[in-house]
Short mmCIF file of C-alpha atoms and ligand atoms in Angstrom, two decimals:
data_model
loop_
_atom_site.label_atom_id
_atom_site.label_comp_id
_atom_site.label_asym_id
_atom_site.label_seq_id
_atom_site.Cartn_x
_atom_site.Cartn_y
_atom_site.Cartn_z
CA UNK A 1 -31.79 -0.91 0.00
CA UNK A 2 -30.35 2.48 -1.02
CA UNK A 3 -32.52 4.31 -3.57
CA UNK A 4 -29.53 5.77 -5.38
CA UNK A 5 -28.21 3.96 -8.46
CA UNK A 6 -24.42 4.24 -8.64
CA UNK A 7 -22.42 4.30 -11.84
CA UNK A 8 -19.63 2.34 -10.14
CA UNK A 9 -19.22 0.55 -6.84
CA UNK A 10 -15.68 -0.51 -5.94
CA UNK A 11 -15.24 -3.40 -3.52
CA UNK A 12 -12.12 -2.85 -1.39
CA UNK A 13 -10.31 0.27 -0.10
CA UNK A 14 -6.75 -0.93 -0.64
CA UNK A 15 -4.33 0.91 -2.93
CA UNK A 16 -5.99 -0.59 -6.02
CA UNK A 17 -9.58 0.32 -5.06
CA UNK A 18 -8.50 3.81 -3.98
CA UNK A 19 -6.54 4.33 -7.17
CA UNK A 20 -9.55 3.31 -9.28
CA UNK A 21 -11.71 5.70 -7.20
CA UNK A 22 -9.23 8.57 -7.69
CA UNK A 23 -8.91 8.17 -11.46
CA UNK A 24 -12.65 7.54 -11.90
CA UNK A 25 -13.42 10.71 -9.94
CA UNK A 26 -12.04 12.62 -12.94
CA UNK A 27 -15.30 11.70 -14.68
CA UNK A 28 -18.88 12.80 -14.03
CA UNK A 29 -20.60 9.89 -12.31
CA UNK A 30 -21.68 8.52 -8.93
CA UNK A 31 -19.01 6.28 -7.44
CA UNK A 32 -18.48 4.72 -4.03
CA UNK A 33 -16.05 2.35 -2.35
CA UNK A 34 -17.36 -0.43 -0.08
CA UNK A 35 -14.89 -1.61 2.57
CA UNK A 36 -15.45 -4.25 5.23
CA UNK A 37 -12.92 -2.68 7.63
CA UNK A 38 -13.25 0.63 9.50
CA UNK A 39 -10.71 2.45 7.34
CA UNK A 40 -8.74 2.65 4.13
CA UNK A 41 -5.53 0.57 3.87
CA UNK A 42 -6.34 -2.28 6.26
CA UNK A 43 -5.44 -5.19 3.91
CA UNK A 44 -2.27 -6.06 1.98
CA UNK A 45 -1.67 -2.41 1.14
CA UNK A 46 -0.62 -1.80 4.74
CA UNK A 47 1.90 -4.66 4.95
CA UNK A 48 4.39 -4.81 2.09
CA UNK A 49 7.94 -3.74 1.22
CA UNK A 50 6.95 -0.25 0.07
CA UNK A 51 9.01 -0.58 -3.09
CA UNK A 52 8.15 1.01 -6.40
CA UNK A 53 9.73 -1.70 -8.50
CA UNK A 54 11.57 -0.57 -11.62
CA UNK A 55 9.95 -3.45 -13.56
CA UNK A 56 12.87 -5.70 -14.63
CA UNK A 57 11.56 -8.76 -12.81
CA UNK A 58 7.99 -9.29 -14.11
CA UNK A 59 8.01 -11.60 -17.13
CA UNK A 60 8.06 -9.71 -20.43
CA UNK A 61 4.71 -9.70 -22.20
CA UNK A 62 2.60 -10.07 -19.04
CA UNK A 63 0.15 -7.54 -17.61
CA UNK A 64 2.32 -7.57 -14.50
CA UNK A 65 5.28 -6.24 -16.50
CA UNK A 66 3.24 -3.69 -18.43
CA UNK A 67 1.44 -2.23 -15.39
CA UNK A 68 4.60 -2.33 -13.22
CA UNK A 69 6.65 -0.24 -15.63
CA UNK A 70 3.82 2.21 -16.33
CA UNK A 71 2.89 2.55 -12.65
CA UNK A 72 6.49 3.09 -11.61
CA UNK A 73 6.82 5.90 -14.18
CA UNK A 74 3.66 7.55 -12.80
CA UNK A 75 4.88 7.75 -9.17
CA UNK A 76 7.13 10.84 -9.36
CA UNK A 77 4.30 13.03 -10.74
CA UNK A 78 1.66 11.39 -8.55
CA UNK A 79 3.75 11.97 -5.44
CA UNK A 80 3.95 15.68 -6.32
CA UNK A 81 0.23 15.98 -7.03
CA UNK A 82 -0.82 14.14 -3.87
CA UNK A 83 2.10 15.01 -1.56
CA UNK A 84 3.02 11.33 -1.10
CA UNK A 85 6.30 10.33 0.54
CA UNK A 86 8.26 8.79 -2.34
CA UNK A 87 11.98 8.52 -3.04
CA UNK A 88 13.83 7.39 -6.14
CA UNK A 89 16.59 5.50 -4.27
CA UNK A 90 17.46 2.95 -7.01
CA UNK A 91 17.63 -0.81 -6.58
CA UNK A 92 20.28 -3.49 -6.82
CA UNK A 93 20.04 -7.24 -7.46
CA UNK A 94 23.04 -9.07 -6.07
CA UNK A 95 24.79 -11.92 -7.84
CA UNK A 96 26.56 -13.99 -5.18
CA UNK A 97 28.60 -16.34 -7.40
CA UNK A 98 29.94 -16.44 -10.95
CA UNK A 99 27.63 -19.39 -11.63
CA UNK A 100 24.62 -17.10 -11.01
CA UNK A 101 25.79 -14.54 -13.57
CA UNK A 102 23.75 -15.92 -16.53
CA UNK A 103 20.60 -15.55 -14.38
CA UNK A 104 21.49 -11.93 -13.66
CA UNK A 105 22.06 -11.32 -17.37
CA UNK A 106 18.68 -12.89 -18.16
CA UNK A 107 17.06 -10.54 -15.63
CA UNK A 108 18.80 -7.59 -17.31
CA UNK A 109 17.54 -8.72 -20.73
CA UNK A 110 14.00 -9.13 -19.38
CA UNK A 111 14.16 -5.62 -17.91
CA UNK A 112 15.39 -4.13 -21.19
CA UNK A 113 12.53 -5.85 -23.04
CA UNK A 114 10.09 -4.43 -20.46
CA UNK A 115 11.39 -0.96 -21.28
CA UNK A 116 13.09 -0.24 -17.93
CA UNK A 117 15.42 2.74 -18.34
CA UNK A 118 19.04 2.93 -17.20
CA UNK A 119 19.57 -0.75 -16.29
CA UNK A 120 23.23 -1.76 -15.96
CA UNK A 121 25.24 -4.71 -14.72
CA UNK A 122 27.87 -3.35 -12.34
CA UNK A 123 31.00 -5.12 -11.06
CA UNK A 124 31.99 -5.51 -7.40
CA UNK A 125 34.13 -2.37 -7.29
CA UNK A 126 31.25 -0.10 -8.31
CA UNK A 127 28.81 -2.08 -6.19
CA UNK A 128 30.90 -1.37 -3.09
CA UNK A 129 30.79 2.35 -3.83
CA UNK A 130 26.98 2.18 -3.91
CA UNK A 131 26.53 -0.23 -0.98
CA UNK A 132 29.63 -0.66 1.20
CA UNK A 133 27.99 -3.28 3.45
CA UNK A 134 27.20 -5.88 0.77
CA UNK A 135 28.31 -9.46 1.34
CA UNK A 136 31.89 -10.48 0.56
CA UNK A 137 30.39 -13.06 -1.81
CA UNK A 138 28.77 -10.47 -4.10
CA UNK A 139 30.57 -10.56 -7.46
CA UNK A 140 28.39 -8.18 -9.46
CA UNK A 141 24.86 -6.79 -9.49
CA UNK A 142 22.06 -5.46 -11.64
CA UNK A 143 21.58 -1.76 -10.95
CA UNK A 144 18.17 -0.18 -11.65
CA UNK A 145 18.34 3.60 -11.11
CA UNK A 146 14.57 4.03 -11.60
CA UNK A 147 13.65 1.85 -8.58
CA UNK A 148 11.99 3.73 -5.74
CA UNK A 149 10.41 3.53 -2.31
CA UNK A 150 7.08 4.92 -1.15
CA UNK A 151 5.04 5.03 2.05
CA UNK A 152 2.23 2.62 1.14
CA UNK A 153 -0.14 4.07 3.78
CA UNK A 154 0.48 7.60 2.61
CA UNK A 155 -0.12 6.63 -1.02
CA UNK A 156 -3.39 4.85 -0.23
CA UNK A 157 -4.77 7.61 2.03
CA UNK A 158 -3.76 10.29 -0.48
CA UNK A 159 -5.58 8.54 -3.33
CA UNK A 160 -8.68 8.07 -1.13
CA UNK A 161 -8.71 11.69 0.10
CA UNK A 162 -8.28 13.01 -3.43
CA UNK A 163 -11.11 10.75 -4.65
CA UNK A 164 -13.42 12.06 -1.87
CA UNK A 165 -12.43 15.62 -2.66
CA UNK A 166 -13.56 14.98 -6.21
CA UNK A 167 -16.91 13.47 -5.23
CA UNK A 168 -16.34 9.76 -4.43
CA UNK A 169 -18.05 8.24 -1.38
CA UNK A 170 -16.60 5.65 1.01
CA UNK A 171 -18.70 3.24 3.10
CA UNK A 172 -16.72 1.54 5.88
CA UNK A 173 -17.64 -1.46 8.05
CA UNK A 174 -19.55 -2.61 4.98
CA UNK A 175 -18.89 -6.25 4.30
CA UNK A 176 -19.96 -7.35 0.81
CA UNK A 177 -21.65 -10.75 1.04
CA UNK A 178 -23.32 -11.19 -2.36
CA UNK A 179 -23.55 -9.86 -5.92
CA UNK A 180 -26.56 -10.51 -8.16
CA UNK A 181 -27.78 -9.28 -11.55
CA UNK A 182 -30.96 -7.17 -11.51
CA UNK A 183 -31.91 -6.31 -15.09
CA UNK A 184 -29.13 -4.09 -16.45
CA UNK A 185 -27.80 -3.39 -12.96
CA UNK A 186 -25.79 -5.20 -10.30
CA UNK A 187 -27.16 -5.53 -6.78
CA UNK A 188 -24.43 -5.60 -4.13
CA UNK A 189 -25.58 -7.16 -0.86
CA UNK A 190 -23.68 -6.03 2.23
CA UNK A 191 -23.79 -6.11 6.01
CA UNK A 192 -25.22 -2.56 5.73
CA UNK A 193 -28.00 -3.22 3.22
CA UNK A 194 -27.97 -3.43 -0.59
CA UNK A 195 -26.67 -1.07 -3.27
CA UNK A 196 -27.54 -0.87 -6.98
CA UNK A 197 -24.92 -0.02 -9.56
CA UNK A 198 -24.26 -0.06 -13.29
CA UNK A 199 -20.71 -1.32 -12.92
CA UNK A 200 -18.69 -3.09 -10.21
CA UNK A 201 -14.93 -3.07 -9.62
CA UNK A 202 -13.60 -6.09 -7.78
CA UNK A 203 -10.55 -4.80 -5.86
CA UNK A 204 -10.95 -7.11 -2.86
CA UNK A 205 -7.33 -8.32 -2.63
CA UNK A 206 -7.10 -11.90 -1.36
CA UNK A 207 -10.91 -12.14 -1.61
CA UNK A 208 -11.07 -11.10 -5.26
CA UNK A 209 -11.56 -14.74 -6.35
CA UNK A 210 -14.67 -14.99 -4.14
CA UNK A 211 -16.38 -12.08 -5.92
CA UNK A 212 -15.19 -13.05 -9.40
CA UNK A 213 -16.49 -16.58 -8.88
CA UNK A 214 -19.92 -15.24 -7.77
CA UNK A 215 -20.52 -13.73 -11.23
CA UNK A 216 -18.48 -15.76 -13.72
CA UNK A 217 -18.49 -19.35 -14.95
CA UNK A 218 -14.72 -19.15 -15.54
CA UNK A 219 -13.44 -19.62 -11.99
CA UNK A 220 -10.19 -18.24 -10.61
CA UNK A 221 -8.21 -19.20 -7.53
CA UNK A 222 -6.29 -16.82 -5.26
CA UNK A 223 -3.90 -18.27 -2.67
CA UNK A 224 -2.73 -16.04 0.18
CA UNK A 225 1.08 -16.06 0.09
CA UNK A 226 2.40 -14.83 3.40
CA UNK A 227 5.43 -12.55 3.71
CA UNK A 228 6.99 -11.79 7.10
CA UNK A 229 9.28 -8.87 7.99
CA UNK A 230 11.52 -7.23 10.56
CA UNK A 231 11.39 -3.45 10.83
CA UNK A 232 14.57 -1.88 12.22
CA UNK A 233 14.86 1.35 14.18
CA UNK A 234 15.86 4.57 12.44
CA UNK A 235 19.30 4.38 14.07
CA UNK A 236 20.08 1.69 11.48
CA UNK A 237 18.63 3.79 8.66
CA UNK A 238 21.88 4.44 6.81
CA UNK A 239 23.00 0.83 6.71
CA UNK A 240 21.76 0.51 3.12
CA UNK A 241 20.60 3.29 0.84
CA UNK A 242 19.38 1.30 -2.17
CA UNK A 243 16.87 -1.53 -2.16
CA UNK A 244 19.00 -4.67 -2.14
CA UNK A 245 17.51 -7.82 -3.68
CA UNK A 246 18.79 -11.34 -4.27
CA UNK A 247 18.12 -13.04 -7.60
CA UNK A 248 14.39 -13.90 -7.76
CA UNK A 249 13.28 -17.51 -7.37
CA UNK A 250 10.15 -19.63 -7.91
CA UNK A 251 8.32 -18.02 -4.96
CA UNK A 252 9.14 -14.43 -5.84
CA UNK A 253 11.73 -11.76 -5.28
CA UNK A 254 13.21 -13.30 -2.12
CA UNK A 255 14.39 -11.63 1.09
CA UNK A 256 15.38 -8.01 0.47
CA UNK A 257 16.81 -5.21 2.56
CA UNK A 258 15.53 -1.73 1.93
CA UNK A 259 15.44 1.67 3.53
CA UNK A 260 11.94 3.09 4.04
CA UNK A 261 10.98 6.64 3.16
CA UNK A 262 10.83 7.35 6.90
CA UNK A 263 14.43 6.28 7.51
CA UNK A 264 13.95 2.78 8.94
CA UNK A 265 15.29 -0.44 7.42
CA UNK A 266 12.90 -3.19 6.34
CA UNK A 267 14.12 -6.78 6.09
CA UNK A 268 12.03 -9.56 4.51
CA UNK A 269 9.70 -10.90 3.20
CA UNK A 270 9.36 -14.67 3.34
CA UNK A 271 6.98 -16.42 0.93
CA UNK A 272 4.74 -19.17 2.21
CA UNK A 273 1.40 -20.29 0.75
CA UNK A 274 -1.29 -20.58 3.42
CA UNK A 275 -5.06 -21.20 3.50
CA UNK A 276 -6.44 -18.52 5.82
CA UNK A 277 -6.98 -15.26 3.86
CA UNK A 278 -6.73 -13.24 7.08
CA UNK A 279 -3.78 -14.86 8.87
CA UNK A 280 -1.16 -12.15 9.25
CA UNK A 281 0.61 -13.68 12.24
CA UNK A 282 4.40 -13.85 12.28
CA UNK A 283 6.16 -17.14 13.05
CA UNK A 284 9.45 -18.12 14.66
CA UNK A 285 10.36 -20.15 11.53
CA UNK A 286 9.59 -17.26 9.17
CA UNK A 287 11.64 -14.78 11.16
CA UNK A 288 14.53 -17.25 11.45
CA UNK A 289 14.51 -17.57 7.65
CA UNK A 290 14.79 -13.80 7.27
CA UNK A 291 17.77 -13.68 9.65
CA UNK A 292 19.56 -16.36 7.66
CA UNK A 293 18.71 -15.07 4.18
CA UNK A 294 19.43 -11.40 4.87
CA UNK A 295 22.92 -12.26 6.17
CA UNK A 296 23.77 -13.62 2.71
CA UNK A 297 23.21 -10.18 1.14
CA UNK A 298 24.35 -7.63 3.72
CA UNK A 299 27.11 -8.07 6.32
CA UNK A 300 26.43 -7.60 10.03
CA UNK A 301 22.92 -6.25 9.54
CA UNK A 302 21.93 -4.79 12.95
CA UNK A 303 18.90 -7.02 13.50
CA UNK A 304 19.17 -6.22 17.22
CA UNK A 305 17.66 -2.85 16.26
CA UNK A 306 14.36 -4.56 15.38
CA UNK A 307 11.38 -2.57 16.68
CA UNK A 308 8.60 -4.78 15.32
CA UNK A 309 7.81 -7.69 13.04
CA UNK A 310 4.73 -8.04 10.83
CA UNK A 311 3.31 -10.03 7.93
CA UNK A 312 1.27 -9.34 4.78
CA UNK A 313 -0.57 -11.60 2.32
CA UNK A 314 0.05 -11.56 -1.43
CA UNK A 315 -3.02 -12.40 -3.56
CA UNK A 316 -1.28 -15.09 -5.56
CA UNK A 317 -3.24 -16.15 -8.65
CA UNK A 318 -2.58 -19.66 -9.93
CA UNK A 319 -1.21 -18.38 -13.30
CA UNK A 320 0.93 -15.72 -11.50
CA UNK A 321 -0.66 -12.93 -13.51
CA UNK A 322 -2.81 -9.86 -12.85
CA UNK A 323 -6.44 -10.29 -13.93
CA UNK A 324 -7.59 -6.85 -15.02
CA UNK A 325 -10.62 -5.75 -17.01
CA UNK A 326 -14.27 -6.52 -17.74
CA UNK A 327 -15.22 -10.13 -17.13
CA UNK A 328 -16.33 -11.67 -20.44
CA UNK A 329 -19.46 -13.42 -19.11
CA UNK A 330 -20.38 -10.71 -16.56
CA UNK A 331 -20.84 -7.42 -18.40
CA UNK A 332 -20.21 -4.37 -16.25
CA UNK A 333 -18.15 -6.34 -13.70
CA UNK A 334 -14.45 -5.36 -13.75
CA UNK A 335 -11.75 -7.44 -12.08
CA UNK A 336 -8.60 -6.17 -10.41
CA UNK A 337 -7.76 -9.66 -9.17
CA UNK A 338 -4.52 -11.46 -8.36
CA UNK A 339 -2.81 -8.13 -7.68
CA UNK A 340 0.22 -9.48 -5.85
CA UNK A 341 3.62 -7.80 -6.02
CA UNK A 342 4.27 -5.49 -7.93
CA UNK A 343 0.71 -4.32 -7.18
CA UNK A 344 1.74 -1.29 -5.15
CA UNK A 345 3.94 -0.12 -8.03
CA UNK A 346 1.29 -0.92 -10.64
CA UNK A 347 -1.73 0.55 -8.79
CA UNK A 348 -1.73 4.03 -10.40
CA UNK A 349 -1.67 2.51 -13.90
CA UNK A 350 -4.36 -0.06 -13.01
CA UNK A 351 -6.56 2.73 -11.58
CA UNK A 352 -6.11 4.86 -14.68
CA UNK A 353 -6.97 2.01 -17.07
CA UNK A 354 -10.01 0.75 -15.18
CA UNK A 355 -11.34 4.33 -15.00
CA UNK A 356 -10.90 4.68 -18.77
CA UNK A 357 -12.62 1.34 -19.43
CA UNK A 358 -15.61 2.26 -17.25
CA UNK A 359 -15.94 5.81 -18.57
CA UNK A 360 -15.98 4.44 -22.10
CA UNK A 361 -18.56 1.78 -21.25
CA UNK A 362 -20.88 4.22 -19.45
CA UNK A 363 -20.10 7.16 -21.73
CA UNK A 364 -19.02 9.29 -18.77
CA UNK A 365 -17.60 12.72 -19.53
CA UNK A 366 -14.55 14.31 -17.93
CA UNK A 367 -15.21 16.89 -15.20
CA UNK A 368 -13.93 20.37 -15.89
CA UNK A 369 -13.35 20.99 -12.18
CA UNK A 370 -11.36 17.83 -11.25
CA UNK A 371 -8.70 18.81 -8.70
CA UNK A 372 -5.63 16.55 -8.99
CA UNK A 373 -3.96 18.03 -5.91
CA UNK A 374 -4.00 17.04 -2.24
CA UNK A 375 -1.72 18.29 0.52
CA UNK A 376 -0.53 16.03 3.32
CA UNK A 377 -0.79 16.92 7.01
CA UNK A 378 1.66 19.71 7.94
CA UNK A 379 4.90 18.44 9.45
CA UNK A 380 6.05 21.09 11.94
CA UNK A 381 9.61 19.74 11.82
CA UNK A 382 9.82 20.77 8.17
CA UNK A 383 8.91 24.43 8.89
CA UNK A 384 11.48 27.12 9.59
CA UNK A 385 11.33 28.69 13.03
CA UNK A 386 9.30 31.76 12.02
CA UNK A 387 6.64 29.73 10.22
CA UNK A 388 6.49 27.25 13.06
CA UNK A 389 5.94 30.03 15.59
CA UNK A 390 3.22 31.53 13.41
CA UNK A 391 1.50 28.14 13.16
CA UNK A 392 1.67 27.58 16.92
CA UNK A 393 0.05 30.98 17.52
CA UNK A 394 -2.99 29.89 15.49
CA UNK A 395 -2.85 26.20 16.47
CA UNK A 396 -1.16 25.80 19.88
CA UNK A 397 -1.73 22.03 19.58
CA UNK A 398 1.01 22.02 16.92
CA UNK A 399 3.43 22.91 19.69
CA UNK A 400 2.61 19.92 21.90
CA UNK A 401 4.54 16.72 21.14
CA UNK A 402 2.53 13.55 21.85
CA UNK A 403 4.66 10.83 20.20
CA UNK A 404 8.26 11.36 21.30
CA UNK A 405 9.81 8.64 19.13
CA UNK A 406 8.48 10.11 15.88
CA UNK A 407 7.98 13.70 17.13
CA UNK A 408 4.28 13.89 16.33
CA UNK A 409 2.23 16.75 17.74
CA UNK A 410 -1.34 16.89 19.01
CA UNK A 411 -2.21 19.16 16.07
CA UNK A 412 -1.12 16.54 13.54
CA UNK A 413 -3.13 13.85 15.33
CA UNK A 414 -6.25 16.04 15.38
CA UNK A 415 -5.80 16.76 11.67
CA UNK A 416 -5.42 13.03 10.90
CA UNK A 417 -8.79 12.43 12.57
CA UNK A 418 -10.42 15.41 10.80
CA UNK A 419 -9.28 14.31 7.31
CA UNK A 420 -11.87 12.64 5.04
CA UNK A 421 -11.66 9.70 5.25
CA UNK A 422 -10.19 10.32 8.70
CA UNK A 423 -8.65 8.17 11.41
CA UNK A 424 -11.11 6.49 13.78
CA UNK A 425 -8.76 4.27 15.78
CA UNK A 426 -5.25 4.06 17.19
CA UNK A 427 -4.02 2.27 14.05
CA UNK A 428 -5.71 4.82 11.80
CA UNK A 429 -3.79 7.62 13.55
CA UNK A 430 -0.57 5.60 13.55
CA UNK A 431 -0.63 4.91 9.83
CA UNK A 432 -1.61 8.46 8.87
CA UNK A 433 0.78 10.42 11.02
CA UNK A 434 3.19 7.85 12.59
CA UNK A 435 2.25 8.39 16.24
CA UNK A 436 3.14 4.96 17.68
CA UNK A 437 5.32 3.89 14.72
CA UNK A 438 8.63 4.49 16.48
CA UNK A 439 10.90 2.69 18.83
CA UNK A 440 8.43 2.29 21.72
CA UNK A 441 5.63 1.26 19.32
CA UNK A 442 3.03 3.43 21.04
CA UNK A 443 3.86 2.33 24.58
CA UNK A 444 4.22 5.97 25.63
CA UNK A 445 1.74 7.90 23.45
CA UNK A 446 -1.23 5.52 23.01
CA UNK A 447 -3.18 6.77 26.08
CA UNK A 448 -2.85 10.38 24.89
CA UNK A 449 -3.86 9.40 21.34
CA UNK A 450 -6.91 7.64 22.79
CA UNK A 451 -7.93 10.82 24.63
CA UNK A 452 -7.61 12.89 21.47
CA UNK A 453 -9.63 10.33 19.47
CA UNK A 454 -12.36 10.34 22.14
CA UNK A 455 -12.45 14.14 22.16
CA UNK A 456 -12.53 14.55 18.36
CA UNK A 457 -15.05 11.77 17.74
CA UNK A 458 -17.24 12.69 20.75
CA UNK A 459 -17.10 9.29 22.38
CA UNK A 460 -16.13 7.79 25.69
CA UNK A 461 -12.48 6.76 25.90
CA UNK A 462 -13.61 3.17 26.54
CA UNK A 463 -15.08 3.15 23.02
CA UNK A 464 -11.73 3.90 21.36
CA UNK A 465 -10.40 0.84 19.54
CA UNK A 466 -7.08 -0.31 18.14
CA UNK A 467 -8.47 -0.99 14.65
CA UNK A 468 -12.26 -0.91 14.65
CA UNK A 469 -14.78 -3.41 15.92
CA UNK A 470 -13.58 -6.36 18.04
CA UNK A 471 -10.39 -4.52 19.03
CA UNK A 472 -11.42 -2.66 22.18
CA UNK A 473 -8.47 -1.51 24.28
CA UNK A 474 -10.20 -0.91 27.62
CA UNK A 475 -11.93 -4.11 28.68
CA UNK A 476 -13.93 -5.19 31.72
CA UNK A 477 -17.23 -4.37 33.44
CA UNK A 478 -16.14 -1.01 34.87
CA UNK A 479 -14.40 0.14 31.71
CA UNK A 480 -16.25 3.49 31.64
CA UNK A 481 -14.84 4.43 35.06
C1 FAD B 1 4.82 -9.36 1.69
C2 FAD B 1 4.42 -8.47 0.57
C3 FAD B 1 5.32 -7.58 0.00
C4 FAD B 1 4.96 -6.77 -1.06
N1 FAD B 1 5.83 -5.84 -1.51
C5 FAD B 1 5.49 -5.05 -2.54
C6 FAD B 1 6.36 -4.04 -3.00
O1 FAD B 1 7.39 -3.77 -2.41
N2 FAD B 1 6.03 -3.36 -4.11
C7 FAD B 1 4.88 -3.60 -4.79
O2 FAD B 1 4.68 -3.00 -5.83
N3 FAD B 1 3.99 -4.49 -4.33
C8 FAD B 1 4.25 -5.20 -3.21
N4 FAD B 1 3.36 -6.10 -2.72
C9 FAD B 1 2.06 -6.21 -3.34
C10 FAD B 1 1.12 -5.08 -2.93
O3 FAD B 1 1.20 -4.85 -1.54
C11 FAD B 1 -0.31 -5.49 -3.32
O4 FAD B 1 -0.31 -5.84 -4.68
C12 FAD B 1 -1.31 -4.39 -3.10
O5 FAD B 1 -1.23 -3.85 -1.80
C13 FAD B 1 -2.70 -4.96 -3.33
O6 FAD B 1 -3.63 -3.95 -3.11
P1 FAD B 1 -5.17 -4.29 -3.19
O7 FAD B 1 -5.88 -2.99 -3.07
O8 FAD B 1 -5.44 -5.14 -4.37
O9 FAD B 1 -5.44 -5.25 -1.93
P2 FAD B 1 -5.71 -4.89 -0.39
O10 FAD B 1 -4.84 -3.82 0.10
O11 FAD B 1 -5.69 -6.18 0.34
O12 FAD B 1 -7.17 -4.31 -0.39
C14 FAD B 1 -8.31 -5.13 -0.57
C15 FAD B 1 -9.41 -4.58 0.29
O13 FAD B 1 -10.61 -5.31 0.05
C16 FAD B 1 -11.31 -5.40 1.26
N5 FAD B 1 -12.29 -6.49 1.21
C17 FAD B 1 -12.04 -7.81 1.12
N6 FAD B 1 -13.19 -8.50 1.20
C18 FAD B 1 -14.19 -7.59 1.33
C19 FAD B 1 -15.61 -7.69 1.48
N7 FAD B 1 -16.23 -8.86 1.57
N8 FAD B 1 -16.33 -6.54 1.58
C20 FAD B 1 -15.72 -5.32 1.55
N9 FAD B 1 -14.38 -5.18 1.44
C21 FAD B 1 -13.63 -6.30 1.32
C22 FAD B 1 -10.20 -5.67 2.27
O14 FAD B 1 -10.62 -5.40 3.59
C23 FAD B 1 -9.10 -4.75 1.79
O15 FAD B 1 -9.14 -3.49 2.44
C24 FAD B 1 3.68 -6.89 -1.61
C25 FAD B 1 2.75 -7.74 -1.02
C26 FAD B 1 3.10 -8.49 0.08
C27 FAD B 1 2.10 -9.33 0.76
#
């Protein structure tokens, strides 16, 4: 058992847990994040569409709608403060027949009631000017100029780094297994011993029902809802410039086509309820559905440019609503449960509110020295020649390209490992700095990345993993040779 008594322990280092940590680090208090994986951003926050939704879709009057619109408005400033890759590319919802028009108008009305700025219904002529490759069937569309795209890894790491910089601690490979009341405190039992805390934040994604149900009589139920995707090579990056949706249905927003902030095209997701909270496999049926559905929105989409497929799990709550705030019959325990889409968009607003609720409850005071800024890892490609040459004089490793597909240098990889929290595995490097994210998917650069990881972390290369424990890359009895 740790002797220290925390003011707040946050379960889960996804975008929600990291956002809570960042906003709470504005206050004087001891806070830490407990994460069962080896790194930040290993759950749903790493596998989604990367869209900052404008907020026209979530039903008016729900927490989903309120937090979506507020969160989306926070992104431009947040991306400046934390140097997050974000772009306000605008989004479009296609109407593929005149019969669907009333549904599009209802979506517009819902968006207006939610307070989304600039919404307009546009006719085919204007639509074609915005997106020349839309289906011949498209008759009109809802245009939302405030829609955006963000790198979800970048956003999550930036929030975590800024939280650490302002005093928050992170404990990785720390699986929470129990929560019990001890007097006025909560005792959190983990695979790495127990922790005492005044307040708990449940930001455990698909597992948030498990923790809620440990402390409350009013049970909740979270179903993992799987979404599968194709990611297309950057050579297809200009095929669409806005995020292109179909009209939403019972299972969500449907298959969409969107550019990413890095210049790829993302196509998906499907929506299928499953039982296993960790099953992120892709399926032939799911991918076939995406092929069929995407063709209805965009003509001749170059799916032959696919470089990978992947899946993520939405934490779908039975009432299709976010559960946010202090649990009535478990004082000091705060839920961020059922945070399915638009959770990425809503995360900054959720983090801000939970931090305010906790600071009020514990009477925490604002720090005078809170630093809201964080700079990302230097991208040598963005420097002019003189500055690049100066950098290479001081850091020659910034002149050595390791990942050819994404043009990532050794210097960037070393910096990704040296960050706090820093990369400890191939996937940690990949998500922070994109080495291995390109066309060859790490086929060329992985061995070099492994050598750099081993060197920086003072370990044998055979100990380098893909994504933490149980993912060794070099196997066999003579692996150290
Ligand atoms: C297919 C798909 C598409 C989406 N697209 C979008 C989109 O475009 N825009 C948008 O706004 N939203 C989108 N979302 C939703 C968004 O991705 C999520 O709402 C958001 O990532 C949830 O973040 P989180 O921090 O709650 O969960 P997670 O990222 O899953 O984090 C939870 C963390 O808790 C940890 N944890 C769990 N159990 C334990 C334990 N026992 N001990 C310690 N740690 C534990 C996990 O390891 C994990 O790291 C999408 C979701 C999916 C699945």
